[in-house]
Short mmCIF file of C-alpha atoms in Angstrom, two decimals:
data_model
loop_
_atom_site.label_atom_id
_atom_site.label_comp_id
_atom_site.label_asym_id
_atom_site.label_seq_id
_atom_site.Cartn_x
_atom_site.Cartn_y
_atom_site.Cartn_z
CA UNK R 82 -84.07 -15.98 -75.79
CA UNK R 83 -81.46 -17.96 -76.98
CA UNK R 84 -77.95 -16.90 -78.20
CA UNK R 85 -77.87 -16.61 -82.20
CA UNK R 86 -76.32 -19.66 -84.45
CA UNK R 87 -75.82 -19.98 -88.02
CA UNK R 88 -79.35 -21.09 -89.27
CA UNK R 89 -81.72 -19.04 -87.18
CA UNK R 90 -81.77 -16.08 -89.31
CA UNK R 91 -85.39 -14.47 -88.95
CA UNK R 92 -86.65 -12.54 -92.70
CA UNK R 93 -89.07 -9.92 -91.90
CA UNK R 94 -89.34 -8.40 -95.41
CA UNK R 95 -88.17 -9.96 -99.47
CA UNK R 96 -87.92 -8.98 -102.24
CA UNK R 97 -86.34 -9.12 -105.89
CA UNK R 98 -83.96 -6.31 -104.77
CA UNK R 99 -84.12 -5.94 -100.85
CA UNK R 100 -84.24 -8.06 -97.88
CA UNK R 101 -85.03 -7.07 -94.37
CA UNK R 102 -83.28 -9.33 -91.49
CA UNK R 103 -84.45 -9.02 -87.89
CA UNK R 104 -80.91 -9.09 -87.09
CA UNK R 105 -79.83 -11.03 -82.92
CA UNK R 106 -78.66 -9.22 -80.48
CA UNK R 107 -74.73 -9.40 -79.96
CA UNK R 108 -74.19 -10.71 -83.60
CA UNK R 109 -71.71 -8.78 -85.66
CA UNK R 110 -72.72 -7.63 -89.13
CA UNK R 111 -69.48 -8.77 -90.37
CA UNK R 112 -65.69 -9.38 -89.23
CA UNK R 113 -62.42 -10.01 -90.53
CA UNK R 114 -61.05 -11.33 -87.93
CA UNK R 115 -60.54 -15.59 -88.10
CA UNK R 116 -61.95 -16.33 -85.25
CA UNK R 117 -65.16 -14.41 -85.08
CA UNK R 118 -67.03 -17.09 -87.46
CA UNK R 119 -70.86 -15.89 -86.92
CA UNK R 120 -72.19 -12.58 -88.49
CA UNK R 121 -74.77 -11.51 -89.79
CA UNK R 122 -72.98 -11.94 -93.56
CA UNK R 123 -72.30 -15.58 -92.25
CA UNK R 124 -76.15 -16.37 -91.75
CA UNK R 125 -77.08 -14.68 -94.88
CA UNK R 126 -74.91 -16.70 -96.90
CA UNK R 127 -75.23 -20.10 -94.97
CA UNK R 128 -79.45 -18.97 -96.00
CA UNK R 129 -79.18 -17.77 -99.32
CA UNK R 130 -75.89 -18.81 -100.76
CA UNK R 131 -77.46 -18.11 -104.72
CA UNK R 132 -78.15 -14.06 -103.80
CA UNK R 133 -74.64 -13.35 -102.63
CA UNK R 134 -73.15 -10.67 -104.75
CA UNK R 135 -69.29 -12.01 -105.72
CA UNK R 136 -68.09 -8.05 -106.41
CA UNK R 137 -68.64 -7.23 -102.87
CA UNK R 138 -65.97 -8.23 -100.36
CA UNK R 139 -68.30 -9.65 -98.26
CA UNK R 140 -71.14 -10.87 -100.26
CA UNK R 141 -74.46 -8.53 -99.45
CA UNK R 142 -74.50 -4.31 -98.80
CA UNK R 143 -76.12 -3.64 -95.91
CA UNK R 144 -77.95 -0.15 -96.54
CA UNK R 145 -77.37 0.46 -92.49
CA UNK R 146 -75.92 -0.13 -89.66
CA UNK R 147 -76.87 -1.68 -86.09
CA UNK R 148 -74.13 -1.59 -83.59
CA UNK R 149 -72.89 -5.20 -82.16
CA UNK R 150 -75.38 -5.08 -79.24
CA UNK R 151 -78.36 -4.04 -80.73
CA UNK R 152 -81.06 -6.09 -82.31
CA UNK R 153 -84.13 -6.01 -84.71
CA UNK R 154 -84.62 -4.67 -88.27
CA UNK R 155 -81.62 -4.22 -90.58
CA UNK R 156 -82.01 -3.55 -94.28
CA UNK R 157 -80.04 -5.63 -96.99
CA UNK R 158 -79.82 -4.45 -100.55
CA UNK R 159 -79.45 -7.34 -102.87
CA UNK R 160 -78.13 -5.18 -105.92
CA UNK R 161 -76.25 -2.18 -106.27
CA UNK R 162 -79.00 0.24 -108.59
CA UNK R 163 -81.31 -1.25 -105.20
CA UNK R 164 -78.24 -0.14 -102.81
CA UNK R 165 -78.34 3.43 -104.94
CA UNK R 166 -82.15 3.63 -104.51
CA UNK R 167 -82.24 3.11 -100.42
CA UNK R 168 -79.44 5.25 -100.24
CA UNK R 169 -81.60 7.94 -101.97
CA UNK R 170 -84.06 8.06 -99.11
CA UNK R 171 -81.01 8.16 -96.99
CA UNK R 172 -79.85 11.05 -98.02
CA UNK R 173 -82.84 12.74 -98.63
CA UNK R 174 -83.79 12.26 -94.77
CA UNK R 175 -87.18 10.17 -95.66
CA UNK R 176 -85.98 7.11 -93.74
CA UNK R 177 -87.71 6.63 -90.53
CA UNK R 178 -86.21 4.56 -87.69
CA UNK R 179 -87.38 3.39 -84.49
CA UNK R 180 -86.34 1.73 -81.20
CA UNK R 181 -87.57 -0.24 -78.42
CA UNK R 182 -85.36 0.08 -75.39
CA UNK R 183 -85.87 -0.22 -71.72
CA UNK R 184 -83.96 2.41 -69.55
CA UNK R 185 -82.75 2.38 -66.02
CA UNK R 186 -85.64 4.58 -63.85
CA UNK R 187 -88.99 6.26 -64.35
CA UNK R 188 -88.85 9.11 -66.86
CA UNK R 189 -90.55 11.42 -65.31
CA UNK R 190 -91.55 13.30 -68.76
CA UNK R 191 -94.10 11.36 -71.54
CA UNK R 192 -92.01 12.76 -74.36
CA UNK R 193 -88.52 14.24 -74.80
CA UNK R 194 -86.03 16.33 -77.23
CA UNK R 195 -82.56 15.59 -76.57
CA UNK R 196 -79.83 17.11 -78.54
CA UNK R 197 -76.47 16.72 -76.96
CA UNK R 198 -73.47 17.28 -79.51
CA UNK R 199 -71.76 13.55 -79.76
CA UNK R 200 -68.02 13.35 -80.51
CA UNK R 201 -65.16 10.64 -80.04
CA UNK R 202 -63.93 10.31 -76.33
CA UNK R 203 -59.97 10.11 -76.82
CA UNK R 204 -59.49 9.41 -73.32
CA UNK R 205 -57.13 6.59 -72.21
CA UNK R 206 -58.79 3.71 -71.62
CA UNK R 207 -62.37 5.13 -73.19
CA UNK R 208 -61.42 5.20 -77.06
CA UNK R 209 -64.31 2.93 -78.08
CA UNK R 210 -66.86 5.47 -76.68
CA UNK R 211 -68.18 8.15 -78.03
CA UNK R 212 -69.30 11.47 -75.39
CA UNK R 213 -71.03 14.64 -75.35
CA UNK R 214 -69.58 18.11 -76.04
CA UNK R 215 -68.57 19.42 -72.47
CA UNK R 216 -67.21 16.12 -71.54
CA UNK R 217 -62.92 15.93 -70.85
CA UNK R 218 -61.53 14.44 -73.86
CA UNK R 219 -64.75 15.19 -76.37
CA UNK R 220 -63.01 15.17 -79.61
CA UNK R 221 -65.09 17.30 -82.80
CA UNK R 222 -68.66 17.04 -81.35
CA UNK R 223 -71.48 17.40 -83.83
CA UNK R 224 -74.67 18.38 -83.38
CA UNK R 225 -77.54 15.61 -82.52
CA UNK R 226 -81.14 15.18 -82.13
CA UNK R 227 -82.99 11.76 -80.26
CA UNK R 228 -87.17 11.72 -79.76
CA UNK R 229 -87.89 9.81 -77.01
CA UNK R 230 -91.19 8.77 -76.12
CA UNK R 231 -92.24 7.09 -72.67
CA UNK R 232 -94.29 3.67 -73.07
CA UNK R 233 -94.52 1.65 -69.92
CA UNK R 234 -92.93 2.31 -66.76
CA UNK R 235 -92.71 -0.74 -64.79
CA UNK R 236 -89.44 -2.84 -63.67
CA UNK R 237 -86.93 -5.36 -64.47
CA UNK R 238 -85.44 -7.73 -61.64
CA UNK R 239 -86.89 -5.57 -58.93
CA UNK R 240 -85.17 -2.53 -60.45
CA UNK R 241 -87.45 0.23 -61.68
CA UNK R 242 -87.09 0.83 -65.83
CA UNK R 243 -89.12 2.58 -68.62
CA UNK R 244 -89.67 1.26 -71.63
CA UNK R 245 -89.56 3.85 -74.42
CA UNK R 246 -89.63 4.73 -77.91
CA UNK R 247 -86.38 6.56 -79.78
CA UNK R 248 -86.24 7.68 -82.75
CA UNK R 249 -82.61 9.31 -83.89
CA UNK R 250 -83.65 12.23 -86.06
CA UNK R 251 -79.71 12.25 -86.87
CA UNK R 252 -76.80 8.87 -87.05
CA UNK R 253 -73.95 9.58 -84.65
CA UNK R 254 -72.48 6.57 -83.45
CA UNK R 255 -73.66 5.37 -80.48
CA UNK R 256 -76.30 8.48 -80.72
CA UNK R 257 -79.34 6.59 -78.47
CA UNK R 258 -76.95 4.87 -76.11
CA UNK R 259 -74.83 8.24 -75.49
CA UNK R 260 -77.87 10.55 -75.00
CA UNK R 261 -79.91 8.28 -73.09
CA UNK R 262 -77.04 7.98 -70.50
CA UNK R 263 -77.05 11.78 -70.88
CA UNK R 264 -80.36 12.38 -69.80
CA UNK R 265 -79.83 10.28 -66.57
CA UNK R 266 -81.71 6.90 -67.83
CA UNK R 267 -79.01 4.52 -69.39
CA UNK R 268 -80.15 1.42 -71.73
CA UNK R 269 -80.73 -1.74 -69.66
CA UNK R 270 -77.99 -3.79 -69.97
CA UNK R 271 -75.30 -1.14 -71.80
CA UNK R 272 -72.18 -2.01 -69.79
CA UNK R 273 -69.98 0.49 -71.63
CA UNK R 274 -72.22 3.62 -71.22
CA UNK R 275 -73.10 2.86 -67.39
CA UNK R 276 -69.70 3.23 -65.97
CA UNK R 277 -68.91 -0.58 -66.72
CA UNK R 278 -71.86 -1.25 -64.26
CA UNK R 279 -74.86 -2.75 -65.95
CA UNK R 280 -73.59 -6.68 -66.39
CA UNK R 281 -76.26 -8.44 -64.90
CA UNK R 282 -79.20 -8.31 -67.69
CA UNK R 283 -78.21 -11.25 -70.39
CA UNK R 284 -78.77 -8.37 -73.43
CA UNK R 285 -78.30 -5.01 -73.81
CA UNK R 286 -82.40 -3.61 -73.91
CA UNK R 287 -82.11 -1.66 -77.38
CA UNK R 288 -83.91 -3.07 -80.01
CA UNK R 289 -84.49 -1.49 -83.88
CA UNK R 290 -88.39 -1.81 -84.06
CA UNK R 291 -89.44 0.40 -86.69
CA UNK R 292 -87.97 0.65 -90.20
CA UNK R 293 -89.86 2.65 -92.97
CA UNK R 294 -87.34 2.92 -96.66
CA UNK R 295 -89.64 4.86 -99.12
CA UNK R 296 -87.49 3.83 -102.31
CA UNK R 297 -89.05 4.87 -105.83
CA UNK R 298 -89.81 1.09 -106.78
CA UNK R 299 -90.80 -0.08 -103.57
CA UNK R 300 -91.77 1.14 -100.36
CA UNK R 301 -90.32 -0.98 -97.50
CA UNK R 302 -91.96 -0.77 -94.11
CA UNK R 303 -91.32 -3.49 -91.37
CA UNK R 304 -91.70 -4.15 -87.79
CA UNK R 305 -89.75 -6.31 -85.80
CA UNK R 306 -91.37 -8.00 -83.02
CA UNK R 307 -90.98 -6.81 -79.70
CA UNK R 308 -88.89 -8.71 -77.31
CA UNK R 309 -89.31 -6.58 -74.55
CA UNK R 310 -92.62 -8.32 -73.12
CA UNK R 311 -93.06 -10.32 -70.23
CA UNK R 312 -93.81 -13.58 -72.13
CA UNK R 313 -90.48 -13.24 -73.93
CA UNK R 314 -88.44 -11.86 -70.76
CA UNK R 315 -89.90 -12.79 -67.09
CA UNK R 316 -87.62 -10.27 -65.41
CA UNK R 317 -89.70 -7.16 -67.41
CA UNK R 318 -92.52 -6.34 -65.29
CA UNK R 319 -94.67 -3.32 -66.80
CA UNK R 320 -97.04 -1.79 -64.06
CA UNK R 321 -98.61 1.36 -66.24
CA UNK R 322 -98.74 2.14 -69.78
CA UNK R 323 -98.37 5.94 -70.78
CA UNK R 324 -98.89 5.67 -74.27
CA UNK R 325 -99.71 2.41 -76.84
CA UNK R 326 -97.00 1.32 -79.14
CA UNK R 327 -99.27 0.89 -82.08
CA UNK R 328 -100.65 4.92 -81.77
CA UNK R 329 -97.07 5.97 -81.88
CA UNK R 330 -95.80 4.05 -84.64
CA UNK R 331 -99.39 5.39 -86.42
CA UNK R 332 -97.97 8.71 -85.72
CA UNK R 333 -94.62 7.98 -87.45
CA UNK R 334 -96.09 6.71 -90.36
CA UNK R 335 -98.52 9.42 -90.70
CA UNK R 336 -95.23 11.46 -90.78
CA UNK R 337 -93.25 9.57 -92.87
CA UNK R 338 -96.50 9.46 -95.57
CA UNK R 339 -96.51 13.66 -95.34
CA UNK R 340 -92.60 14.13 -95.77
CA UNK R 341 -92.35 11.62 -98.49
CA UNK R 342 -95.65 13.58 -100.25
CA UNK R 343 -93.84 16.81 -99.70
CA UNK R 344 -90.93 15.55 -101.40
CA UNK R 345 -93.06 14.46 -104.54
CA UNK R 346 -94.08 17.43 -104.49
CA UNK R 347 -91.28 19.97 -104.34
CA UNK R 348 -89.21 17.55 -106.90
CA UNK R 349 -92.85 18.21 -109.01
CA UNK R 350 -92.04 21.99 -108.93
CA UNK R 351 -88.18 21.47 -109.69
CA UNK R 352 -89.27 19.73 -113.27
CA UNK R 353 -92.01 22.43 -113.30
CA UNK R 354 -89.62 25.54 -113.11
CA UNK R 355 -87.07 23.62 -115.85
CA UNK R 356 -84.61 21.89 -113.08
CA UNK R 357 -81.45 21.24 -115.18
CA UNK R 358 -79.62 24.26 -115.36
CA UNK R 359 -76.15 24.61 -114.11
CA UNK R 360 -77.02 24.41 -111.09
CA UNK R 361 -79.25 21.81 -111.12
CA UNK R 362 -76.44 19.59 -113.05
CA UNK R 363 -74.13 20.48 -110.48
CA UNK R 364 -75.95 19.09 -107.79
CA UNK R 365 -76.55 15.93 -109.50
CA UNK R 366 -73.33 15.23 -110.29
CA UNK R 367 -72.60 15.89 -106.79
CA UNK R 368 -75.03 13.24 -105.31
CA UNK R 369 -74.15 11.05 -107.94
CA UNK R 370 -70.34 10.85 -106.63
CA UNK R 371 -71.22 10.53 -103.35
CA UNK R 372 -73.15 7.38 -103.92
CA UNK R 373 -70.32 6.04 -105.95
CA UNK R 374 -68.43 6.37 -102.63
CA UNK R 375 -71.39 5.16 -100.50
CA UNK R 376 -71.61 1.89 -102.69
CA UNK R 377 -68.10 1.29 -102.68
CA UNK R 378 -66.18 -1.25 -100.66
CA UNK R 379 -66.28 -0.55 -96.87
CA UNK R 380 -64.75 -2.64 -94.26
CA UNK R 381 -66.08 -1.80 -90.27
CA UNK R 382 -63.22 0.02 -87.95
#
């Protein structure tokens, strides 16, 4: 696969008020520094100049994030009542997210829980990583949950990997890198969570697949295509499938169908029992500042 440029920007999902990117592996989001010329902004704008936003710093609000190394689908909101909206779901915990990755070994188990507390490593040298509670220098750990689900088990350049399925159930930084390290199996390709090791593969093997954004005027559900097959990467070698791709991302959408109806329905009790006392207002209010802040203008440390 070849390195990104400024006009290969693949659209997965458009519309009036969202757009959905499959955003290249080792491509910034966006950068103030001079020199770092081609982001994800820069392809957006180079594509579609007329739907930049000129009160935004940098032209589009992403409604997400997807670390440096990471690929696949990345949400765009083109307005900011469409920014308010997918924040919402955010909030509300009816987003669901999935990723491809390929990780170093066999996992020996078909499906996992792994819930590590993450916090910032202020250790000399290791400031850009984040660690789990326990570890020397783990600065305010929170608590964490990752689902990982065992696909293939096969190998890549001779080495023996599994490709899996991860779903982060909460959005540390670094969350699926950090606890799949954890758990023994680093990502394919993460040089900075394998010791400074893993240099060889041309990618790191993580890989947004799944993106479901339930927003009241839309419902936004996407998948972007997986590069981690043998056509697209001759070092991948699967030798036996544990369970199919499309029967797990069935299972998340049956999910994410049965928490968004559960919503509807407790919201349809709130305005049933007269929701908009006090309390109620309170709340409101309360959300309602906190997107304010959400939609405001953010710059990446």
């Amino acid at each position: 696969m070849e390195p990104g440029t400024i006009d290969n920007l693949s659209i997965l999902y458009q519309s009036s008020d969202f757009i959905v990117v499959n955003k290249h592996w080792d491509l910034r989001i966006d950068s103030k520094m001079w020199y770092e010329t081609l982001t994800l902004q820069s392809q957006l704008k180079h594509r579609f100049p007329e739907l930049a936003d000129p009160d935004t710093y940098y032209g589009f609000r992403f409604c997400h994030q997807l670390d440096f190394s990471t690929s696949g689908a990345l949400c765009v909101a083109l307005n900011k009542a469409a920014a308010g909206s997918a924040y919402k779901c955010f909030k509300e915990r009816l987003v669901t997210k999935a990723y491809l990755a390929l990780v170093r070994g066999h996992v020996s188990q078909s499906r996992m829980s792994i819930r590590y507390a993450i916090g910032k490593n202020t250790t000399e040298g290791m400031t850009h990583m984040m660690c789990i509670e326990g570890t020397e220098g783990c600065e305010n750990p929170k608590p964490c949950q990752s689902e990982l689900i065992v696909l293939e088990h096969g190998s890549y350049s001779g080495d023996p990997v599994t490709k899996v399925l991860l779903q982060p159930l909460t959005g540390r930084t670094h969350q699926l890198r950090v606890h799949c390290s954890a758990i023994g199996h680093p990502i394919v390709g993460d040089f900075t969570y394998s010791h400074r090791q893993d240099s060889n593969p041309y990618r790191m093997m993580l890989h947004a697949y799944y993106l479901r954004i339930p927003t009241g005027k839309e419902l936004i559900e996407v998948c972007a295509p997986d590069p981690f097959v043998t056509a697209m990467d001759s070092n991948w070698v699967p030798q036996n499938v544990t369970q199919r791709l499309e029967d797990v991302i069935q299972e998340l959408k049956d999910k994410g169908t049965h928490k968004e109806e559960e919503e509807e329905e407790s919201q349809e009790a709130a305005r049933e029992e007269g929701a908009g006392g006090e309390g109620s207002r309170e709340e409101t209010e309360e959300q309602r500042v906190q997107c304010e802040q959400w939609l405001a203008e953010w710059a990446l440390e």
